PDB file of C-alpha atoms in Angstrom:
ATOM      1  CA  MET A   1     -40.505  49.475 265.299  1.00 36.00           C
ATOM      2  CA  SER A   2     -38.033  52.875 264.945  1.00 37.00           C
ATOM      3  CA  ARG A   3     -39.665  55.946 265.311  1.00 40.00           C
ATOM      4  CA  ALA A   4     -41.690  57.763 262.588  1.00 42.00           C
ATOM      5  CA  THR A   5     -39.533  60.969 262.400  1.00 39.00           C
ATOM      6  CA  PRO A   6     -36.423  60.886 261.579  1.00 39.00           C
ATOM      7  CA  TRP A   7     -35.417  64.650 263.986  1.00 37.00           C
ATOM      8  CA  PRO A   8     -34.451  63.849 267.613  1.00 34.00           C
ATOM      9  CA  ILE A   9     -37.585  64.623 269.780  1.00 33.00           C
ATOM     10  CA  THR A  10     -37.346  67.275 271.363  1.00 35.00           C
ATOM     11  CA  LEU A  11     -40.251  67.319 273.179  1.00 35.00           C
ATOM     12  CA  PRO A  12     -39.883  65.872 277.158  1.00 35.00           C
ATOM     13  CA  LYS A  13     -41.518  62.875 277.805  1.00 37.00           C
ATOM     14  CA  GLU A  14     -43.749  62.332 280.807  1.00 37.00           C
ATOM     15  CA  GLN A  15     -47.192  60.299 282.562  1.00 31.00           C
ATOM     16  CA  ALA A  16     -48.869  59.676 279.170  1.00 39.00           C
ATOM     17  CA  ALA A  17     -52.876  60.662 279.118  1.00 35.00           C
ATOM     18  CA  PRO A  18     -55.615  58.673 279.567  1.00 33.00           C
ATOM     19  CA  SER A  19     -57.376  57.699 276.282  1.00 47.00           C
ATOM     20  CA  GLY A  20     -60.477  58.388 274.727  1.00 53.00           C
ATOM     21  CA  ALA A  21     -62.758  61.444 274.557  1.00 59.00           C
ATOM     22  CA  LYS A  22     -59.374  63.483 275.418  1.00 66.00           C
ATOM     23  CA  ALA A  23     -58.140  63.330 271.989  1.00 67.00           C
ATOM     24  CA  ASP A  24     -61.033  65.423 270.784  1.00 72.00           C
ATOM     25  CA  HIS A  25     -59.564  67.685 273.566  1.00 82.00           C
ATOM     26  CA  PHE A  26     -56.572  67.631 273.779  1.00 84.00           C
ATOM     27  CA  LEU A  27     -56.324  68.597 269.749  1.00 89.00           C
ATOM     28  CA  ALA A  28     -58.775  71.432 269.188  1.00 90.00           C
ATOM     29  CA  ARG A  29     -56.843  72.778 272.341  1.00 89.00           C
ATOM     30  CA  VAL A  30     -53.289  72.240 270.697  1.00 91.00           C
ATOM     31  CA  ALA A  31     -55.226  73.714 266.732  1.00 92.00           C
ATOM     32  CA  ARG A  32     -56.875  77.187 268.661  1.00 92.00           C
ATOM     33  CA  LEU A  33     -53.920  77.938 271.625  1.00 92.00           C
ATOM     34  CA  THR A  34     -51.673  77.461 268.253  1.00 95.00           C
ATOM     35  CA  ASP A  35     -50.418  80.280 265.585  1.00 96.00           C
ATOM     36  CA  TRP A  36     -50.573  78.927 262.292  1.00 97.00           C
ATOM     37  CA  ARG A  37     -49.534  80.719 260.281  1.00 96.00           C
ATOM     38  CA  PRO A  38     -45.767  81.589 260.723  1.00 96.00           C
ATOM     39  CA  ILE A  39     -45.557  77.738 260.840  1.00 95.00           C
ATOM     40  CA  GLU A  40     -47.482  77.846 256.894  1.00 94.00           C
ATOM     41  CA  SER A  41     -44.572  81.124 255.916  1.00 94.00           C
ATOM     42  CA  ALA A  42     -42.519  78.398 256.353  1.00 93.00           C
ATOM     43  CA  LEU A  43     -43.836  75.848 254.815  1.00 92.00           C
ATOM     44  CA  ALA A  44     -44.339  77.400 251.903  1.00 89.00           C
ATOM     45  CA  ALA A  45     -40.880  76.665 250.709  1.00 82.00           C
ATOM     46  CA  ILE A  46     -42.015  73.525 250.163  1.00 83.00           C
ATOM     47  CA  PRO A  47     -43.777  72.770 246.690  1.00 74.00           C
ATOM     48  CA  VAL A  48     -47.236  71.234 246.657  1.00 69.00           C
ATOM     49  CA  HIS A  49     -46.439  67.504 245.068  1.00 60.00           C
ATOM     50  CA  GLU A  50     -47.610  67.096 241.797  1.00 52.00           C
ATOM     51  CA  ALA A  51     -47.546  64.287 241.217  1.00 49.00           C
ATOM     52  CA  THR A  52     -50.157  63.694 245.126  1.00 59.00           C
ATOM     53  CA  ARG A  53     -53.476  63.022 244.418  1.00 63.00           C
ATOM     54  CA  PRO A  54     -55.082  65.239 245.323  1.00 72.00           C
ATOM     55  CA  ARG A  55     -52.762  67.844 246.191  1.00 82.00           C
ATOM     56  CA  TYR A  56     -52.969  68.142 250.144  1.00 89.00           C
ATOM     57  CA  PRO A  57     -51.916  71.949 252.182  1.00 90.00           C
ATOM     58  CA  SER A  58     -48.827  71.403 253.703  1.00 91.00           C
ATOM     59  CA  LEU A  59     -49.255  72.829 256.984  1.00 94.00           C
ATOM     60  CA  LEU A  60     -52.361  69.301 256.383  1.00 94.00           C
ATOM     61  CA  LEU A  61     -49.520  67.118 256.260  1.00 94.00           C
ATOM     62  CA  PHE A  62     -47.563  69.129 258.359  1.00 95.00           C
ATOM     63  CA  LYS A  63     -49.698  68.381 261.323  1.00 96.00           C
ATOM     64  CA  ILE A  64     -50.428  64.665 260.154  1.00 96.00           C
ATOM     65  CA  VAL A  65     -46.560  64.781 261.293  1.00 95.00           C
ATOM     66  CA  LEU A  66     -47.085  66.102 264.713  1.00 94.00           C
ATOM     67  CA  LEU A  67     -49.648  62.997 264.620  1.00 94.00           C
ATOM     68  CA  GLN A  68     -46.730  61.137 264.714  1.00 93.00           C
ATOM     69  CA  GLN A  69     -44.415  62.721 266.754  1.00 90.00           C
ATOM     70  CA  TRP A  70     -47.322  63.033 269.689  1.00 88.00           C
ATOM     71  CA  TYR A  71     -48.593  59.927 268.988  1.00 88.00           C
ATOM     72  CA  GLY A  72     -45.330  57.262 268.482  1.00 89.00           C
ATOM     73  CA  LEU A  73     -47.219  56.987 264.900  1.00 92.00           C
ATOM     74  CA  SER A  74     -45.008  55.319 262.091  1.00 93.00           C
ATOM     75  CA  ASP A  75     -46.274  56.380 258.718  1.00 94.00           C
ATOM     76  CA  PRO A  76     -48.928  53.197 257.945  1.00 94.00           C
ATOM     77  CA  GLY A  77     -50.409  53.804 261.957  1.00 94.00           C
ATOM     78  CA  ALA A  78     -50.592  57.324 261.059  1.00 95.00           C
ATOM     79  CA  GLU A  79     -52.642  57.385 257.477  1.00 95.00           C
ATOM     80  CA  TYR A  80     -54.201  55.125 259.795  1.00 94.00           C
ATOM     81  CA  ALA A  81     -55.472  57.196 262.041  1.00 94.00           C
ATOM     82  CA  VAL A  82     -56.240  60.095 260.011  1.00 95.00           C
ATOM     83  CA  ASN A  83     -58.263  57.599 259.053  1.00 93.00           C
ATOM     84  CA  ASP A  84     -59.814  56.305 262.349  1.00 92.00           C
ATOM     85  CA  ARG A  85     -59.862  58.775 263.906  1.00 91.00           C
ATOM     86  CA  LYS A  86     -62.406  62.056 263.661  1.00 91.00           C
ATOM     87  CA  ALA A  87     -60.671  63.750 265.696  1.00 91.00           C
ATOM     88  CA  PHE A  88     -57.263  63.116 263.756  1.00 94.00           C
ATOM     89  CA  ALA A  89     -58.389  64.379 260.224  1.00 95.00           C
ATOM     90  CA  ARG A  90     -60.391  67.504 262.640  1.00 94.00           C
ATOM     91  CA  PHE A  91     -56.957  68.312 263.761  1.00 95.00           C
ATOM     92  CA  VAL A  92     -55.027  68.443 260.234  1.00 96.00           C
ATOM     93  CA  GLY A  93     -58.383  70.054 258.456  1.00 95.00           C
ATOM     94  CA  LEU A  94     -58.958  66.652 256.625  1.00 94.00           C
ATOM     95  CA  PRO A  95     -62.667  67.358 255.118  1.00 90.00           C
ATOM     96  CA  GLU A  96     -64.954  65.002 256.578  1.00 88.00           C
ATOM     97  CA  GLY A  97     -64.942  61.469 253.880  1.00 86.00           C
ATOM     98  CA  ALA A  98     -61.738  63.141 252.259  1.00 89.00           C
ATOM     99  CA  PRO A  99     -59.030  60.303 251.733  1.00 88.00           C
ATOM    100  CA  CYS A 100     -56.013  60.683 254.096  1.00 91.00           C
ATOM    101  CA  PRO A 101     -52.468  61.386 252.486  1.00 93.00           C
ATOM    102  CA  SER A 102     -51.419  58.299 251.777  1.00 93.00           C
ATOM    103  CA  LEU A 103     -48.601  56.532 253.641  1.00 92.00           C
ATOM    104  CA  HIS A 104     -45.886  57.128 251.062  1.00 92.00           C
ATOM    105  CA  THR A 105     -46.571  60.963 250.677  1.00 91.00           C
ATOM    106  CA  ILE A 106     -46.343  61.334 254.598  1.00 92.00           C
ATOM    107  CA  ASN A 107     -42.855  59.529 254.888  1.00 91.00           C
ATOM    108  CA  ARG A 108     -42.031  62.205 250.683  1.00 89.00           C
ATOM    109  CA  PHE A 109     -43.193  65.480 253.204  1.00 91.00           C
ATOM    110  CA  ARG A 110     -41.542  64.423 255.854  1.00 90.00           C
ATOM    111  CA  ALA A 111     -38.068  63.858 254.575  1.00 89.00           C
ATOM    112  CA  GLU A 112     -38.710  66.573 252.521  1.00 89.00           C
ATOM    113  CA  LEU A 113     -39.082  68.678 256.436  1.00 91.00           C
ATOM    114  CA  VAL A 114     -36.127  66.855 256.615  1.00 90.00           C
ATOM    115  CA  ARG A 115     -34.114  67.989 254.080  1.00 89.00           C
ATOM    116  CA  ARG A 116     -34.595  71.769 254.103  1.00 89.00           C
ATOM    117  CA  ASP A 117     -33.612  71.458 257.731  1.00 90.00           C
ATOM    118  CA  LEU A 118     -36.947  72.465 259.196  1.00 91.00           C
ATOM    119  CA  GLY A 119     -38.584  69.729 260.698  1.00 90.00           C
ATOM    120  CA  GLU A 120     -37.076  70.531 263.514  1.00 90.00           C
ATOM    121  CA  LEU A 121     -37.807  74.487 263.276  1.00 92.00           C
ATOM    122  CA  LEU A 122     -41.633  73.719 262.814  1.00 94.00           C
ATOM    123  CA  LEU A 123     -41.640  71.341 265.803  1.00 91.00           C
ATOM    124  CA  ASN A 124     -40.847  73.638 268.321  1.00 91.00           C
ATOM    125  CA  MET A 125     -42.064  76.912 266.682  1.00 94.00           C
ATOM    126  CA  VAL A 126     -45.508  74.996 267.569  1.00 93.00           C
ATOM    127  CA  VAL A 127     -43.425  73.381 271.308  1.00 89.00           C
ATOM    128  CA  GLU A 128     -42.888  77.094 272.477  1.00 92.00           C
ATOM    129  CA  GLN A 129     -46.021  79.303 271.302  1.00 93.00           C
ATOM    130  CA  LEU A 130     -47.295  76.515 273.645  1.00 89.00           C
ATOM    131  CA  GLN A 131     -44.838  77.264 276.141  1.00 88.00           C
ATOM    132  CA  ALA A 132     -45.096  80.936 276.242  1.00 91.00           C
ATOM    133  CA  LYS A 133     -49.199  79.912 277.023  1.00 87.00           C
ATOM    134  CA  ASP A 134     -47.158  77.947 279.856  1.00 84.00           C
ATOM    135  CA  LEU A 135     -48.585  74.172 278.375  1.00 81.00           C
ATOM    136  CA  LYS A 136     -46.403  72.152 277.432  1.00 75.00           C
ATOM    137  CA  VAL A 137     -46.858  68.377 275.853  1.00 76.00           C
ATOM    138  CA  ARG A 138     -46.876  65.310 277.589  1.00 69.00           C
ATOM    139  CA  GLU A 139     -46.440  62.280 274.449  1.00 62.00           C
ATOM    140  CA  GLY A 140     -48.300  59.339 274.022  1.00 52.00           C
ATOM    141  CA  ALA A 141     -47.924  56.226 272.515  1.00 46.00           C
ATOM    142  CA  MET A 142     -50.886  54.491 271.465  1.00 43.00           C
ATOM    143  CA  VAL A 143     -52.581  56.566 273.949  1.00 47.00           C
ATOM    144  CA  GLU A 144     -52.710  60.922 274.444  1.00 51.00           C
ATOM    145  CA  PRO A 145     -50.626  62.992 274.993  1.00 56.00           C
ATOM    146  CA  SER A 146     -52.338  65.741 276.856  1.00 59.00           C
ATOM    147  CA  LEU A 147     -50.955  69.701 277.454  1.00 62.00           C
ATOM    148  CA  ILE A 148     -50.276  70.334 280.948  1.00 64.00           C
ATOM    149  CA  ASP A 149     -49.724  73.546 283.445  1.00 72.00           C
ATOM    150  CA  ILE A 150     -46.513  74.231 284.114  1.00 69.00           C
ATOM    151  CA  SER A 151     -46.335  77.601 285.623  1.00 71.00           C
ATOM    152  CA  LYS A 152     -48.276  76.059 287.938  1.00 65.00           C
ATOM    153  CA  ARG A 153     -45.456  73.246 288.549  1.00 59.00           C
ATOM    154  CA  PRO A 154     -42.727  74.758 291.400  1.00 60.00           C
ATOM    155  CA  HIS A 155     -39.919  74.842 289.565  1.00 56.00           C
TER     156      HIS A 155
END
């Protein structure tokens, strides 16, 4: 199976964090520590797809792409995970009981990020904000990524 994101992986891979309730803590922490306004501003260049019902905000779709990056999810895997896991749905901003964007919507949105050269830029914006707080993401695959405090690591 191929990676969910077509742009190069830029987040460092280290050991994965344990699964379970850690996902909610990790995602809540990322949501709290990230200033989403500059990302929303950059995403304003991408029109909401008229054919998509309901119309999903670009930031919600971008957060699904982040989940794909951090958890190694395919498009079908991302659709399933956001529908299945409350922590994922909360992180992306999906109201309780609302349907998740389809795998086709996720795929079209990610393709639009790539077409506009925004994927890497936006991903780096999130990473840089976390690094400015002396944190970095350890990616997981089918387990939870986590934030680590890099200010306590020897250089």
